[in-house]
Amino acid sequence: MSLEKHIRKNKEAFDDKKMPERSQPAFEQLLKKELHTSSKQKINPIKYLAVAASFALIFASGYFYNASIKAAEKENREQLLFSMNNETASERLQAVYDFGEDYKEDYKKEDERLIQRLFELLHNDSSNNVKIATVDALTKFPDNEEIRLQLIKALEKEKEPLVQIKLIQSLTVLREQRAKEPLQQIIEDKESFPVVRGNASLAMNKLKN
């Protein structure tokens, strides 16, 4: 029974001077209950403001953190692209190594400009070491169809034995069946180094199985 109902039911027992003794315990019990309920229902605006401010701070911190990460990734990519165009072979080589080491963490998707630059290095660079490192970097994206095609194209045109062997081994690991034709050409080419023809023959056997 609520306090209000209790008073109405016992209104005749109340006077202006004193509450009847038989009504006092029940009245005190109901009064305590009403006070307890009222205290529960009170809203503390300062508490709610503090909670809202905390959520806003967390959201803002996450936003600025993500923004800073993206900015750092963009700067890193720009630096890599710049280094890949360096006139010094050692600088280009280091840039390709850096790309290969960092791609899992920094590149959720292949950066189109970097990949295109790697294609240029694969086909045209004057350094065999840069070409070999480039093959390693590109094979980290085995599901990229364009990369597979460019590796096959490089094998068709490449004449440097060390680079040829690297391409043969990489295409074999990728299980690239379309590499059989250039491999057969290498096997039949009498001008190819014996070690290159040997690697091509091994690759052909593996791709057939």
PDB file of N, CA and C in Angstrom, residues 95-196:
ATOM      1  N   ALA A  95      64.295   0.268 -51.407  1.00  0.00           N
ATOM      2  CA  ALA A  95      62.870   0.603 -51.453  1.00  0.00           C
ATOM      3  C   ALA A  95      62.023  -0.631 -51.732  1.00  0.00           C
ATOM      4  N   VAL A  96      62.496  -1.472 -52.629  1.00  0.00           N
ATOM      5  CA  VAL A  96      61.761  -2.716 -52.940  1.00  0.00           C
ATOM      6  C   VAL A  96      61.762  -3.640 -51.723  1.00  0.00           C
ATOM      7  N   TYR A  97      62.893  -3.737 -51.041  1.00  0.00           N
ATOM      8  CA  TYR A  97      62.957  -4.541 -49.817  1.00  0.00           C
ATOM      9  C   TYR A  97      61.973  -4.016 -48.764  1.00  0.00           C
ATOM     10  N   ASP A  98      61.946  -2.701 -48.600  1.00  0.00           N
ATOM     11  CA  ASP A  98      61.046  -2.097 -47.610  1.00  0.00           C
ATOM     12  C   ASP A  98      59.588  -2.387 -47.944  1.00  0.00           C
ATOM     13  N   PHE A  99      59.260  -2.298 -49.214  1.00  0.00           N
ATOM     14  CA  PHE A  99      57.899  -2.612 -49.638  1.00  0.00           C
ATOM     15  C   PHE A  99      57.560  -4.063 -49.304  1.00  0.00           C
ATOM     16  N   GLY A 100      58.472  -4.966 -49.609  1.00  0.00           N
ATOM     17  CA  GLY A 100      58.237  -6.381 -49.350  1.00  0.00           C
ATOM     18  C   GLY A 100      58.100  -6.702 -47.875  1.00  0.00           C
ATOM     19  N   GLU A 101      58.848  -5.998 -47.031  1.00  0.00           N
ATOM     20  CA  GLU A 101      58.809  -6.261 -45.589  1.00  0.00           C
ATOM     21  C   GLU A 101      57.565  -5.665 -44.930  1.00  0.00           C
ATOM     22  N   ASP A 102      57.122  -4.511 -45.422  1.00  0.00           N
ATOM     23  CA  ASP A 102      56.051  -3.777 -44.749  1.00  0.00           C
ATOM     24  C   ASP A 102      54.661  -4.029 -45.313  1.00  0.00           C
ATOM     25  N   TYR A 103      54.560  -4.753 -46.424  1.00  0.00           N
ATOM     26  CA  TYR A 103      53.269  -4.791 -47.117  1.00  0.00           C
ATOM     27  C   TYR A 103      52.158  -5.389 -46.264  1.00  0.00           C
ATOM     28  N   LYS A 104      52.456  -6.361 -45.421  1.00  0.00           N
ATOM     29  CA  LYS A 104      51.411  -7.013 -44.621  1.00  0.00           C
ATOM     30  C   LYS A 104      50.790  -6.040 -43.634  1.00  0.00           C
ATOM     31  N   GLU A 105      51.602  -5.178 -43.042  1.00  0.00           N
ATOM     32  CA  GLU A 105      51.099  -4.256 -42.028  1.00  0.00           C
ATOM     33  C   GLU A 105      50.524  -2.974 -42.634  1.00  0.00           C
ATOM     34  N   ASP A 106      51.195  -2.455 -43.644  1.00  0.00           N
ATOM     35  CA  ASP A 106      50.838  -1.123 -44.142  1.00  0.00           C
ATOM     36  C   ASP A 106      49.923  -1.129 -45.354  1.00  0.00           C
ATOM     37  N   TYR A 107      49.884  -2.235 -46.088  1.00  0.00           N
ATOM     38  CA  TYR A 107      49.132  -2.226 -47.338  1.00  0.00           C
ATOM     39  C   TYR A 107      48.068  -3.313 -47.315  1.00  0.00           C
ATOM     40  N   LYS A 108      46.865  -2.912 -46.935  1.00  0.00           N
ATOM     41  CA  LYS A 108      45.763  -3.861 -46.931  1.00  0.00           C
ATOM     42  C   LYS A 108      45.367  -4.214 -48.366  1.00  0.00           C
ATOM     43  N   LYS A 109      45.544  -3.275 -49.249  1.00  0.00           N
ATOM     44  CA  LYS A 109      45.333  -3.509 -50.674  1.00  0.00           C
ATOM     45  C   LYS A 109      46.599  -3.062 -51.414  1.00  0.00           C
ATOM     46  N   GLU A 110      46.779  -3.611 -52.599  1.00  0.00           N
ATOM     47  CA  GLU A 110      47.926  -3.215 -53.396  1.00  0.00           C
ATOM     48  C   GLU A 110      47.788  -1.750 -53.805  1.00  0.00           C
ATOM     49  N   ASP A 111      48.798  -0.967 -53.527  1.00  0.00           N
ATOM     50  CA  ASP A 111      48.804   0.422 -53.957  1.00  0.00           C
ATOM     51  C   ASP A 111      49.118   0.445 -55.453  1.00  0.00           C
ATOM     52  N   GLU A 112      48.200   0.979 -56.254  1.00  0.00           N
ATOM     53  CA  GLU A 112      48.310   0.907 -57.714  1.00  0.00           C
ATOM     54  C   GLU A 112      49.590   1.551 -58.229  1.00  0.00           C
ATOM     55  N   ARG A 113      49.960   2.708 -57.695  1.00  0.00           N
ATOM     56  CA  ARG A 113      51.159   3.390 -58.189  1.00  0.00           C
ATOM     57  C   ARG A 113      52.424   2.603 -57.870  1.00  0.00           C
ATOM     58  N   LEU A 114      52.474   2.027 -56.681  1.00  0.00           N
ATOM     59  CA  LEU A 114      53.648   1.241 -56.305  1.00  0.00           C
ATOM     60  C   LEU A 114      53.750  -0.026 -57.151  1.00  0.00           C
ATOM     61  N   ILE A 115      52.625  -0.683 -57.374  1.00  0.00           N
ATOM     62  CA  ILE A 115      52.639  -1.899 -58.178  1.00  0.00           C
ATOM     63  C   ILE A 115      53.080  -1.597 -59.612  1.00  0.00           C
ATOM     64  N   GLN A 116      52.568  -0.503 -60.169  1.00  0.00           N
ATOM     65  CA  GLN A 116      52.974  -0.133 -61.524  1.00  0.00           C
ATOM     66  C   GLN A 116      54.465   0.172 -61.593  1.00  0.00           C
ATOM     67  N   ARG A 117      54.972   0.817 -60.566  1.00  0.00           N
ATOM     68  CA  ARG A 117      56.410   1.109 -60.530  1.00  0.00           C
ATOM     69  C   ARG A 117      57.209  -0.192 -60.424  1.00  0.00           C
ATOM     70  N   LEU A 118      56.713  -1.152 -59.675  1.00  0.00           N
ATOM     71  CA  LEU A 118      57.391  -2.446 -59.576  1.00  0.00           C
ATOM     72  C   LEU A 118      57.401  -3.157 -60.925  1.00  0.00           C
ATOM     73  N   PHE A 119      56.332  -3.029 -61.681  1.00  0.00           N
ATOM     74  CA  PHE A 119      56.313  -3.604 -63.039  1.00  0.00           C
ATOM     75  C   PHE A 119      57.419  -2.992 -63.897  1.00  0.00           C
ATOM     76  N   GLU A 120      57.573  -1.689 -63.794  1.00  0.00           N
ATOM     77  CA  GLU A 120      58.621  -1.007 -64.565  1.00  0.00           C
ATOM     78  C   GLU A 120      60.010  -1.501 -64.170  1.00  0.00           C
ATOM     79  N   LEU A 121      60.218  -1.676 -62.873  1.00  0.00           N
ATOM     80  CA  LEU A 121      61.510  -2.191 -62.405  1.00  0.00           C
ATOM     81  C   LEU A 121      61.717  -3.626 -62.891  1.00  0.00           C
ATOM     82  N   LEU A 122      60.670  -4.420 -62.867  1.00  0.00           N
ATOM     83  CA  LEU A 122      60.762  -5.820 -63.290  1.00  0.00           C
ATOM     84  C   LEU A 122      61.198  -5.936 -64.747  1.00  0.00           C
ATOM     85  N   HIS A 123      60.683  -5.088 -65.588  1.00  0.00           N
ATOM     86  CA  HIS A 123      60.955  -5.193 -67.022  1.00  0.00           C
ATOM     87  C   HIS A 123      62.162  -4.385 -67.486  1.00  0.00           C
ATOM     88  N   ASN A 124      62.463  -3.294 -66.791  1.00  0.00           N
ATOM     89  CA  ASN A 124      63.426  -2.344 -67.365  1.00  0.00           C
ATOM     90  C   ASN A 124      64.634  -2.021 -66.489  1.00  0.00           C
ATOM     91  N   ASP A 125      64.650  -2.417 -65.233  1.00  0.00           N
ATOM     92  CA  ASP A 125      65.751  -1.969 -64.381  1.00  0.00           C
ATOM     93  C   ASP A 125      67.078  -2.553 -64.857  1.00  0.00           C
ATOM     94  N   SER A 126      68.116  -1.772 -64.694  1.00  0.00           N
ATOM     95  CA  SER A 126      69.450  -2.184 -65.135  1.00  0.00           C
ATOM     96  C   SER A 126      70.142  -3.117 -64.148  1.00  0.00           C
ATOM     97  N   SER A 127      69.587  -3.217 -62.929  1.00  0.00           N
ATOM     98  CA  SER A 127      70.197  -4.042 -61.887  1.00  0.00           C
ATOM     99  C   SER A 127      69.458  -5.382 -61.748  1.00  0.00           C
ATOM    100  N   ASN A 128      70.216  -6.474 -61.856  1.00  0.00           N
ATOM    101  CA  ASN A 128      69.615  -7.796 -61.659  1.00  0.00           C
ATOM    102  C   ASN A 128      69.105  -7.970 -60.236  1.00  0.00           C
ATOM    103  N   ASN A 129      69.818  -7.396 -59.272  1.00  0.00           N
ATOM    104  CA  ASN A 129      69.399  -7.519 -57.876  1.00  0.00           C
ATOM    105  C   ASN A 129      68.051  -6.831 -57.640  1.00  0.00           C
ATOM    106  N   VAL A 130      67.850  -5.691 -58.273  1.00  0.00           N
ATOM    107  CA  VAL A 130      66.576  -4.988 -58.143  1.00  0.00           C
ATOM    108  C   VAL A 130      65.455  -5.820 -58.760  1.00  0.00           C
ATOM    109  N   LYS A 131      65.728  -6.416 -59.923  1.00  0.00           N
ATOM    110  CA  LYS A 131      64.717  -7.252 -60.574  1.00  0.00           C
ATOM    111  C   LYS A 131      64.348  -8.459 -59.705  1.00  0.00           C
ATOM    112  N   ILE A 132      65.348  -9.110 -59.132  1.00  0.00           N
ATOM    113  CA  ILE A 132      65.102 -10.289 -58.302  1.00  0.00           C
ATOM    114  C   ILE A 132      64.289  -9.912 -57.060  1.00  0.00           C
ATOM    115  N   ALA A 133      64.650  -8.806 -56.424  1.00  0.00           N
ATOM    116  CA  ALA A 133      63.900  -8.345 -55.260  1.00  0.00           C
ATOM    117  C   ALA A 133      62.474  -7.972 -55.654  1.00  0.00           C
ATOM    118  N   THR A 134      62.309  -7.419 -56.841  1.00  0.00           N
ATOM    119  CA  THR A 134      60.986  -7.039 -57.322  1.00  0.00           C
ATOM    120  C   THR A 134      60.105  -8.266 -57.523  1.00  0.00           C
ATOM    121  N   VAL A 135      60.674  -9.341 -58.042  1.00  0.00           N
ATOM    122  CA  VAL A 135      59.916 -10.592 -58.193  1.00  0.00           C
ATOM    123  C   VAL A 135      59.420 -11.070 -56.834  1.00  0.00           C
ATOM    124  N   ASP A 136      60.296 -11.029 -55.834  1.00  0.00           N
ATOM    125  CA  ASP A 136      59.893 -11.422 -54.474  1.00  0.00           C
ATOM    126  C   ASP A 136      58.744 -10.559 -53.963  1.00  0.00           C
ATOM    127  N   ALA A 137      58.847  -9.254 -54.186  1.00  0.00           N
ATOM    128  CA  ALA A 137      57.813  -8.333 -53.698  1.00  0.00           C
ATOM    129  C   ALA A 137      56.473  -8.598 -54.379  1.00  0.00           C
ATOM    130  N   LEU A 138      56.498  -8.830 -55.677  1.00  0.00           N
ATOM    131  CA  LEU A 138      55.256  -9.028 -56.423  1.00  0.00           C
ATOM    132  C   LEU A 138      54.577 -10.357 -56.087  1.00  0.00           C
ATOM    133  N   THR A 139      55.347 -11.373 -55.810  1.00  0.00           N
ATOM    134  CA  THR A 139      54.750 -12.680 -55.514  1.00  0.00           C
ATOM    135  C   THR A 139      54.075 -12.715 -54.134  1.00  0.00           C
ATOM    136  N   LYS A 140      54.160 -11.645 -53.400  1.00  0.00           N
ATOM    137  CA  LYS A 140      53.430 -11.563 -52.134  1.00  0.00           C
ATOM    138  C   LYS A 140      51.936 -11.312 -52.375  1.00  0.00           C
ATOM    139  N   PHE A 141      51.576 -11.100 -53.639  1.00  0.00           N
ATOM    140  CA  PHE A 141      50.168 -10.896 -53.998  1.00  0.00           C
ATOM    141  C   PHE A 141      49.750 -11.976 -54.999  1.00  0.00           C
ATOM    142  N   PRO A 142      49.682 -13.210 -54.550  1.00  0.00           N
ATOM    143  CA  PRO A 142      49.438 -14.333 -55.478  1.00  0.00           C
ATOM    144  C   PRO A 142      48.065 -14.320 -56.144  1.00  0.00           C
ATOM    145  N   ASP A 143      47.128 -13.605 -55.576  1.00  0.00           N
ATOM    146  CA  ASP A 143      45.770 -13.579 -56.148  1.00  0.00           C
ATOM    147  C   ASP A 143      45.567 -12.444 -57.158  1.00  0.00           C
ATOM    148  N   ASN A 144      46.599 -11.649 -57.358  1.00  0.00           N
ATOM    149  CA  ASN A 144      46.498 -10.533 -58.299  1.00  0.00           C
ATOM    150  C   ASN A 144      46.789 -11.032 -59.715  1.00  0.00           C
ATOM    151  N   GLU A 145      45.772 -11.014 -60.565  1.00  0.00           N
ATOM    152  CA  GLU A 145      45.898 -11.551 -61.920  1.00  0.00           C
ATOM    153  C   GLU A 145      46.897 -10.770 -62.760  1.00  0.00           C
ATOM    154  N   GLU A 146      46.887  -9.456 -62.646  1.00  0.00           N
ATOM    155  CA  GLU A 146      47.805  -8.633 -63.431  1.00  0.00           C
ATOM    156  C   GLU A 146      49.261  -8.921 -63.067  1.00  0.00           C
ATOM    157  N   ILE A 147      49.524  -9.153 -61.784  1.00  0.00           N
ATOM    158  CA  ILE A 147      50.884  -9.481 -61.358  1.00  0.00           C
ATOM    159  C   ILE A 147      51.333 -10.809 -61.968  1.00  0.00           C
ATOM    160  N   ARG A 148      50.468 -11.787 -61.981  1.00  0.00           N
ATOM    161  CA  ARG A 148      50.799 -13.073 -62.603  1.00  0.00           C
ATOM    162  C   ARG A 148      51.151 -12.902 -64.089  1.00  0.00           C
ATOM    163  N   LEU A 149      50.346 -12.123 -64.786  1.00  0.00           N
ATOM    164  CA  LEU A 149      50.584 -11.909 -66.211  1.00  0.00           C
ATOM    165  C   LEU A 149      51.909 -11.192 -66.458  1.00  0.00           C
ATOM    166  N   GLN A 150      52.230 -10.228 -65.600  1.00  0.00           N
ATOM    167  CA  GLN A 150      53.478  -9.486 -65.759  1.00  0.00           C
ATOM    168  C   GLN A 150      54.696 -10.375 -65.476  1.00  0.00           C
ATOM    169  N   LEU A 151      54.572 -11.298 -64.546  1.00  0.00           N
ATOM    170  CA  LEU A 151      55.663 -12.236 -64.268  1.00  0.00           C
ATOM    171  C   LEU A 151      55.897 -13.170 -65.459  1.00  0.00           C
ATOM    172  N   ILE A 152      54.809 -13.620 -66.073  1.00  0.00           N
ATOM    173  CA  ILE A 152      54.932 -14.460 -67.270  1.00  0.00           C
ATOM    174  C   ILE A 152      55.580 -13.675 -68.409  1.00  0.00           C
ATOM    175  N   LYS A 153      55.133 -12.460 -68.596  1.00  0.00           N
ATOM    176  CA  LYS A 153      55.695 -11.596 -69.645  1.00  0.00           C
ATOM    177  C   LYS A 153      57.190 -11.370 -69.422  1.00  0.00           C
ATOM    178  N   ALA A 154      57.585 -11.182 -68.177  1.00  0.00           N
ATOM    179  CA  ALA A 154      58.996 -10.975 -67.853  1.00  0.00           C
ATOM    180  C   ALA A 154      59.811 -12.225 -68.188  1.00  0.00           C
ATOM    181  N   LEU A 155      59.248 -13.399 -67.894  1.00  0.00           N
ATOM    182  CA  LEU A 155      59.951 -14.645 -68.203  1.00  0.00           C
ATOM    183  C   LEU A 155      60.145 -14.815 -69.710  1.00  0.00           C
ATOM    184  N   GLU A 156      59.193 -14.380 -70.496  1.00  0.00           N
ATOM    185  CA  GLU A 156      59.277 -14.487 -71.957  1.00  0.00           C
ATOM    186  C   GLU A 156      60.406 -13.624 -72.527  1.00  0.00           C
ATOM    187  N   LYS A 157      60.694 -12.513 -71.879  1.00  0.00           N
ATOM    188  CA  LYS A 157      61.635 -11.539 -72.440  1.00  0.00           C
ATOM    189  C   LYS A 157      63.001 -11.515 -71.733  1.00  0.00           C
ATOM    190  N   GLU A 158      63.048 -11.980 -70.500  1.00  0.00           N
ATOM    191  CA  GLU A 158      64.268 -11.865 -69.706  1.00  0.00           C
ATOM    192  C   GLU A 158      65.392 -12.740 -70.261  1.00  0.00           C
ATOM    193  N   LYS A 159      66.621 -12.188 -70.277  1.00  0.00           N
ATOM    194  CA  LYS A 159      67.780 -12.909 -70.789  1.00  0.00           C
ATOM    195  C   LYS A 159      68.872 -13.125 -69.741  1.00  0.00           C
ATOM    196  N   GLU A 160      68.740 -12.454 -68.605  1.00  0.00           N
ATOM    197  CA  GLU A 160      69.736 -12.615 -67.545  1.00  0.00           C
ATOM    198  C   GLU A 160      69.457 -13.906 -66.767  1.00  0.00           C
ATOM    199  N   PRO A 161      70.440 -14.831 -66.708  1.00  0.00           N
ATOM    200  CA  PRO A 161      70.210 -16.141 -66.083  1.00  0.00           C
ATOM    201  C   PRO A 161      69.682 -16.096 -64.648  1.00  0.00           C
ATOM    202  N   LEU A 162      70.262 -15.239 -63.795  1.00  0.00           N
ATOM    203  CA  LEU A 162      69.830 -15.192 -62.397  1.00  0.00           C
ATOM    204  C   LEU A 162      68.368 -14.744 -62.278  1.00  0.00           C
ATOM    205  N   VAL A 163      68.006 -13.775 -63.085  1.00  0.00           N
ATOM    206  CA  VAL A 163      66.619 -13.288 -63.060  1.00  0.00           C
ATOM    207  C   VAL A 163      65.683 -14.337 -63.643  1.00  0.00           C
ATOM    208  N   GLN A 164      66.125 -15.012 -64.719  1.00  0.00           N
ATOM    209  CA  GLN A 164      65.327 -16.078 -65.303  1.00  0.00           C
ATOM    210  C   GLN A 164      65.026 -17.168 -64.271  1.00  0.00           C
ATOM    211  N   ILE A 165      66.038 -17.587 -63.553  1.00  0.00           N
ATOM    212  CA  ILE A 165      65.863 -18.644 -62.546  1.00  0.00           C
ATOM    213  C   ILE A 165      64.883 -18.197 -61.458  1.00  0.00           C
ATOM    214  N   LYS A 166      65.011 -16.934 -61.035  1.00  0.00           N
ATOM    215  CA  LYS A 166      64.103 -16.417 -60.006  1.00  0.00           C
ATOM    216  C   LYS A 166      62.657 -16.423 -60.505  1.00  0.00           C
ATOM    217  N   LEU A 167      62.452 -16.006 -61.732  1.00  0.00           N
ATOM    218  CA  LEU A 167      61.107 -15.996 -62.308  1.00  0.00           C
ATOM    219  C   LEU A 167      60.549 -17.416 -62.435  1.00  0.00           C
ATOM    220  N   ILE A 168      61.396 -18.333 -62.884  1.00  0.00           N
ATOM    221  CA  ILE A 168      60.967 -19.734 -63.031  1.00  0.00           C
ATOM    222  C   ILE A 168      60.526 -20.299 -61.690  1.00  0.00           C
ATOM    223  N   GLN A 169      61.336 -20.091 -60.671  1.00  0.00           N
ATOM    224  CA  GLN A 169      61.018 -20.621 -59.338  1.00  0.00           C
ATOM    225  C   GLN A 169      59.740 -19.993 -58.770  1.00  0.00           C
ATOM    226  N   SER A 170      59.574 -18.685 -58.973  1.00  0.00           N
ATOM    227  CA  SER A 170      58.406 -17.988 -58.430  1.00  0.00           C
ATOM    228  C   SER A 170      57.120 -18.440 -59.117  1.00  0.00           C
ATOM    229  N   LEU A 171      57.149 -18.571 -60.425  1.00  0.00           N
ATOM    230  CA  LEU A 171      55.965 -19.014 -61.158  1.00  0.00           C
ATOM    231  C   LEU A 171      55.619 -20.470 -60.837  1.00  0.00           C
ATOM    232  N   THR A 172      56.624 -21.246 -60.514  1.00  0.00           N
ATOM    233  CA  THR A 172      56.382 -22.631 -60.107  1.00  0.00           C
ATOM    234  C   THR A 172      55.677 -22.673 -58.752  1.00  0.00           C
ATOM    235  N   VAL A 173      56.144 -21.848 -57.829  1.00  0.00           N
ATOM    236  CA  VAL A 173      55.494 -21.764 -56.507  1.00  0.00           C
ATOM    237  C   VAL A 173      54.051 -21.308 -56.644  1.00  0.00           C
ATOM    238  N   LEU A 174      53.802 -20.400 -57.571  1.00  0.00           N
ATOM    239  CA  LEU A 174      52.439 -19.909 -57.815  1.00  0.00           C
ATOM    240  C   LEU A 174      51.582 -20.922 -58.567  1.00  0.00           C
ATOM    241  N   ARG A 175      52.191 -22.005 -59.021  1.00  0.00           N
ATOM    242  CA  ARG A 175      51.483 -23.031 -59.803  1.00  0.00           C
ATOM    243  C   ARG A 175      50.818 -22.418 -61.030  1.00  0.00           C
ATOM    244  N   GLU A 176      51.566 -21.539 -61.680  1.00  0.00           N
ATOM    245  CA  GLU A 176      51.028 -20.824 -62.834  1.00  0.00           C
ATOM    246  C   GLU A 176      51.175 -21.669 -64.102  1.00  0.00           C
ATOM    247  N   GLN A 177      50.073 -22.258 -64.544  1.00  0.00           N
ATOM    248  CA  GLN A 177      50.091 -23.145 -65.700  1.00  0.00           C
ATOM    249  C   GLN A 177      50.431 -22.410 -67.004  1.00  0.00           C
ATOM    250  N   ARG A 178      50.112 -21.129 -67.056  1.00  0.00           N
ATOM    251  CA  ARG A 178      50.382 -20.359 -68.277  1.00  0.00           C
ATOM    252  C   ARG A 178      51.864 -20.111 -68.495  1.00  0.00           C
ATOM    253  N   ALA A 179      52.679 -20.492 -67.523  1.00  0.00           N
ATOM    254  CA  ALA A 179      54.128 -20.324 -67.670  1.00  0.00           C
ATOM    255  C   ALA A 179      54.750 -21.466 -68.470  1.00  0.00           C
ATOM    256  N   LYS A 180      53.970 -22.473 -68.808  1.00  0.00           N
ATOM    257  CA  LYS A 180      54.526 -23.639 -69.515  1.00  0.00           C
ATOM    258  C   LYS A 180      55.107 -23.266 -70.878  1.00  0.00           C
ATOM    259  N   GLU A 181      54.441 -22.381 -71.585  1.00  0.00           N
ATOM    260  CA  GLU A 181      54.919 -22.020 -72.926  1.00  0.00           C
ATOM    261  C   GLU A 181      56.283 -21.344 -72.894  1.00  0.00           C
ATOM    262  N   PRO A 182      56.467 -20.277 -72.089  1.00  0.00           N
ATOM    263  CA  PRO A 182      57.824 -19.689 -72.038  1.00  0.00           C
ATOM    264  C   PRO A 182      58.854 -20.643 -71.449  1.00  0.00           C
ATOM    265  N   LEU A 183      58.434 -21.526 -70.568  1.00  0.00           N
ATOM    266  CA  LEU A 183      59.370 -22.512 -70.032  1.00  0.00           C
ATOM    267  C   LEU A 183      59.846 -23.459 -71.140  1.00  0.00           C
ATOM    268  N   GLN A 184      58.931 -23.874 -71.983  1.00  0.00           N
ATOM    269  CA  GLN A 184      59.284 -24.755 -73.085  1.00  0.00           C
ATOM    270  C   GLN A 184      60.226 -24.057 -74.054  1.00  0.00           C
ATOM    271  N   GLN A 185      60.026 -22.776 -74.269  1.00  0.00           N
ATOM    272  CA  GLN A 185      60.910 -22.004 -75.156  1.00  0.00           C
ATOM    273  C   GLN A 185      62.327 -21.950 -74.601  1.00  0.00           C
ATOM    274  N   ILE A 186      62.426 -21.786 -73.275  1.00  0.00           N
ATOM    275  CA  ILE A 186      63.752 -21.760 -72.643  1.00  0.00           C
ATOM    276  C   ILE A 186      64.429 -23.119 -72.788  1.00  0.00           C
ATOM    277  N   ILE A 187      63.667 -24.195 -72.591  1.00  0.00           N
ATOM    278  CA  ILE A 187      64.220 -25.544 -72.692  1.00  0.00           C
ATOM    279  C   ILE A 187      64.757 -25.812 -74.098  1.00  0.00           C
ATOM    280  N   GLU A 188      64.066 -25.310 -75.116  1.00  0.00           N
ATOM    281  CA  GLU A 188      64.442 -25.553 -76.504  1.00  0.00           C
ATOM    282  C   GLU A 188      65.494 -24.579 -77.022  1.00  0.00           C
ATOM    283  N   ASP A 189      65.723 -23.500 -76.270  1.00  0.00           N
ATOM    284  CA  ASP A 189      66.677 -22.481 -76.705  1.00  0.00           C
ATOM    285  C   ASP A 189      68.106 -22.943 -76.376  1.00  0.00           C
ATOM    286  N   LYS A 190      68.879 -23.230 -77.402  1.00  0.00           N
ATOM    287  CA  LYS A 190      70.239 -23.732 -77.219  1.00  0.00           C
ATOM    288  C   LYS A 190      71.178 -22.669 -76.651  1.00  0.00           C
ATOM    289  N   GLU A 191      70.766 -21.413 -76.754  1.00  0.00           N
ATOM    290  CA  GLU A 191      71.601 -20.337 -76.230  1.00  0.00           C
ATOM    291  C   GLU A 191      71.385 -20.109 -74.734  1.00  0.00           C
ATOM    292  N   SER A 192      70.345 -20.710 -74.185  1.00  0.00           N
ATOM    293  CA  SER A 192      70.089 -20.575 -72.746  1.00  0.00           C
ATOM    294  C   SER A 192      71.171 -21.300 -71.957  1.00  0.00           C
ATOM    295  N   PHE A 193      71.508 -20.755 -70.789  1.00  0.00           N
ATOM    296  CA  PHE A 193      72.483 -21.403 -69.929  1.00  0.00           C
ATOM    297  C   PHE A 193      71.943 -22.759 -69.475  1.00  0.00           C
ATOM    298  N   PRO A 194      72.805 -23.767 -69.381  1.00  0.00           N
ATOM    299  CA  PRO A 194      72.356 -25.099 -68.953  1.00  0.00           C
ATOM    300  C   PRO A 194      71.610 -25.079 -67.614  1.00  0.00           C
ATOM    301  N   VAL A 195      72.075 -24.245 -66.669  1.00  0.00           N
ATOM    302  CA  VAL A 195      71.431 -24.194 -65.364  1.00  0.00           C
ATOM    303  C   VAL A 195      70.010 -23.615 -65.474  1.00  0.00           C
ATOM    304  N   VAL A 196      69.834 -22.707 -66.432  1.00  0.00           N
ATOM    305  CA  VAL A 196      68.505 -22.128 -66.648  1.00  0.00           C
ATOM    306  C   VAL A 196      67.589 -23.166 -67.276  1.00  0.00           C
TER     307      VAL A 196
END
